[in-house]
Amino acid sequence: EVQLVASGGGLVQPGKSLRLSCAASGFTFSSYAMNWVRQAPGKGLEWVSYISSSSSTIYYADSVKGRFTISRDNAKRSLYLQMNSLRDEDTAVYYCARDRQSSGYNDYWGQGTLVTVSS
Amino acid sequence: DIQMTQSPSTLSASVGDTVTITCRASQSISSWLAWYQQKPGKAPYLLIYKASGLESGVPSRFSGSGSGTEFTLTISSLQPDDFATYYCQQYNSYSYTFGQGTKLEIK
């Protein structure tokens, strides 16, 4: 069974940093690209970042470019999102998701981890 | 970035009805469109990929169509479990933008 378990969320002050993790199991993690998608409270879905299976290709949404860094450790079957210079508008549930064919759409999603940016 | 616009934002229907949700792209995305269902407090769930491909395990009452800039998600014979929010997503080019969502409510 495919499982994605996101962790690392919490309350953080504006300007501070936070690192999210996503632990994968039930599939060959190293063969799949991955995405982070977020959802602000009561709002819609916003794609945040993409990383290819080998980490050779990485994309970011303009809203996080230069502040967030996506990475992965295939040996540990883990995906990460380093979030720096956090802003109030980064408050959201952050989902990690498996990319079906390294194309941008997601066939499995984690349960999400809530990041709250507030002073 | 490609903008995705869904309509309507809210849709009221009854069990047994057939409903259609529309998603329009600001430029052609060929057939690179997915549809997701999301229930409150839960992660999204993939329904349709490549505009009309039914994800494994998804009931056949869900269907997708369209290409270029206009797409539809049709749900036939609505079931109680179908009342949720639906999102389209383009993956023609990054950023992989989502529509703003359509909330399907019980009439």
XYZ file of N, CA and C in Angstrom, chain B residues 6-76:
213
model
N -12.616 27.505 -13.115
C -13.699 26.522 -13.002
C -15.033 27.214 -12.862
N -16.076 26.573 -13.379
C -17.430 27.052 -13.154
C -18.400 25.881 -13.089
N -19.430 25.984 -12.229
C -19.620 27.084 -11.293
C -18.720 26.930 -10.065
N -18.736 27.912 -9.181
C -17.977 27.796 -7.934
C -18.699 26.896 -6.947
N -20.013 26.950 -6.992
C -20.848 26.111 -6.144
C -21.960 25.517 -6.991
N -22.294 24.273 -6.716
C -23.312 23.565 -7.484
C -24.184 22.784 -6.512
N -25.480 23.016 -6.569
C -26.417 22.286 -5.713
C -27.138 21.243 -6.548
N -27.161 20.016 -6.048
C -27.799 18.938 -6.799
C -28.350 17.897 -5.832
N -29.118 17.000 -6.361
C -29.740 15.938 -5.566
C -29.152 14.587 -5.932
N -29.275 13.649 -5.026
C -28.855 12.275 -5.309
C -29.604 11.781 -6.546
N -28.864 11.190 -7.462
C -29.447 10.695 -8.703
C -29.305 11.639 -9.877
N -28.992 12.918 -9.607
C -28.809 13.895 -10.684
C -27.517 13.622 -11.447
N -27.444 14.218 -12.626
C -26.205 14.275 -13.403
C -25.735 15.721 -13.418
N -24.455 15.942 -13.093
C -23.927 17.301 -13.038
C -22.671 17.406 -13.891
N -22.402 18.634 -14.346
C -21.213 18.908 -15.149
C -20.483 20.112 -14.591
N -19.182 19.974 -14.436
C -18.300 21.057 -13.995
C -17.368 21.385 -15.155
N -17.177 22.679 -15.399
C -16.353 23.130 -16.511
C -15.057 23.737 -16.011
N -13.994 23.503 -16.740
C -12.681 24.068 -16.434
C -12.105 24.642 -17.720
N -11.744 25.902 -17.677
C -11.176 26.568 -18.846
C -9.748 27.014 -18.581
N -8.885 26.769 -19.553
C -7.481 27.168 -19.445
C -7.247 28.461 -20.215
N -6.318 29.270 -19.735
C -6.054 30.560 -20.376
C -5.298 30.404 -21.693
N -4.740 29.224 -21.933
C -4.129 28.896 -23.213
C -4.213 27.389 -23.386
N -3.942 26.931 -24.585
C -4.097 25.510 -24.846
C -3.173 24.660 -23.986
N -3.768 23.606 -23.398
C -2.984 22.650 -22.601
C -3.116 21.238 -23.180
N -3.515 21.167 -24.474
C -3.732 19.866 -25.100
C -4.690 19.057 -24.218
N -4.295 17.887 -23.785
C -5.146 17.076 -22.898
C -4.520 16.888 -21.529
N -3.592 17.774 -21.185
C -2.848 17.607 -19.933
C -3.614 18.205 -18.764
N -4.700 17.516 -18.416
C -5.580 17.992 -17.362
C -5.986 16.849 -16.460
N -5.973 17.104 -15.162
C -6.424 16.139 -14.168
C -7.573 16.728 -13.357
N -8.391 15.852 -12.825
C -9.486 16.234 -11.911
C -9.292 15.501 -10.586
N -9.531 16.219 -9.493
C -9.420 15.660 -8.152
C -10.702 15.942 -7.369
N -10.976 15.060 -6.433
C -12.063 15.245 -5.474
C -11.433 15.461 -4.104
N -11.972 16.392 -3.347
C -11.476 16.605 -1.986
C -12.641 16.750 -1.025
N -12.560 16.023 0.066
C -13.545 16.127 1.137
C -12.930 16.885 2.308
N -13.764 17.507 3.138
C -13.230 18.347 4.227
C -12.236 17.609 5.115
N -11.087 18.231 5.339
C -10.076 17.663 6.215
C -9.282 16.510 5.615
N -9.506 16.232 4.339
C -8.824 15.122 3.681
C -7.964 15.608 2.525
N -7.027 14.766 2.114
C -6.203 15.075 0.956
C -7.015 14.899 -0.330
N -6.630 15.581 -1.386
C -7.295 15.364 -2.680
C -7.124 13.916 -3.159
N -8.029 13.523 -4.042
C -8.081 12.155 -4.561
C -8.191 12.248 -6.069
N -7.286 11.575 -6.782
C -7.269 11.638 -8.238
C -8.451 10.888 -8.844
N -9.174 11.570 -9.726
C -10.304 10.959 -10.428
C -9.977 10.685 -11.892
N -9.475 11.708 -12.573
C -9.295 11.705 -14.018
C -7.908 12.255 -14.339
N -7.211 11.655 -15.302
C -5.955 12.181 -15.796
C -6.018 12.238 -17.321
N -5.149 13.048 -17.887
C -5.113 13.258 -19.335
C -6.507 13.520 -19.895
N -7.224 14.354 -19.216
C -8.546 14.870 -19.579
C -9.681 13.861 -19.494
N -9.427 12.607 -19.895
C -10.524 11.641 -19.941
C -10.160 10.262 -19.408
N -8.956 10.106 -18.903
C -8.536 8.809 -18.376
C -9.053 8.576 -16.966
N -9.840 7.533 -16.794
C -10.424 7.246 -15.490
C -9.401 6.527 -14.622
N -9.109 7.110 -13.462
C -8.155 6.492 -12.549
C -8.706 5.146 -12.061
N -7.816 4.191 -11.883
C -8.213 2.879 -11.394
C -8.944 2.987 -10.061
N -10.059 2.290 -9.976
C -10.829 2.277 -8.740
C -11.874 3.370 -8.639
N -11.865 4.299 -9.569
C -12.848 5.384 -9.569
C -14.114 4.901 -10.282
N -15.279 5.117 -9.687
C -16.524 4.645 -10.318
C -16.722 5.226 -11.709
N -17.338 4.433 -12.567
C -17.526 4.824 -13.959
C -18.539 5.951 -14.135
N -19.226 6.339 -13.064
C -20.149 7.481 -13.191
C -19.378 8.805 -13.327
N -18.082 8.765 -13.074
C -17.234 9.938 -13.289
C -16.658 9.857 -14.708
N -16.751 10.957 -15.448
C -16.138 10.986 -16.760
C -15.613 12.383 -17.056
N -14.548 12.429 -17.845
C -13.963 13.703 -18.231
C -13.859 13.806 -19.740
N -13.913 15.035 -20.230
C -13.770 15.246 -21.661
C -13.145 16.616 -21.915
N -12.769 16.832 -23.174
C -12.237 18.123 -23.579
C -10.803 18.055 -24.027
N -10.383 19.128 -24.647
C -8.988 19.291 -25.048
C -8.773 20.754 -25.405
N -7.525 21.152 -25.454
C -7.232 22.547 -25.769
C -7.422 23.439 -24.560
N -8.533 24.164 -24.536
C -8.767 25.093 -23.433
C -10.045 24.817 -22.647
N -10.882 23.929 -23.103
C -12.146 23.691 -22.399
C -12.334 22.226 -22.059
N -12.665 21.988 -20.804
C -12.760 20.634 -20.260
C -13.991 20.530 -19.369
N -14.514 19.306 -19.267
C -15.647 19.079 -18.385
C -15.442 17.811 -17.576
N -15.972 17.846 -16.374
C -16.092 16.674 -15.519
C -17.586 16.433 -15.345
N -18.035 15.250 -15.690
C -19.438 14.894 -15.547
C -19.573 13.778 -14.523
N -20.516 13.948 -13.615
C -20.824 12.914 -12.638
C -22.267 12.503 -12.869
N -22.461 11.262 -13.235
C -23.803 10.748 -13.514
C -24.363 10.058 -12.274
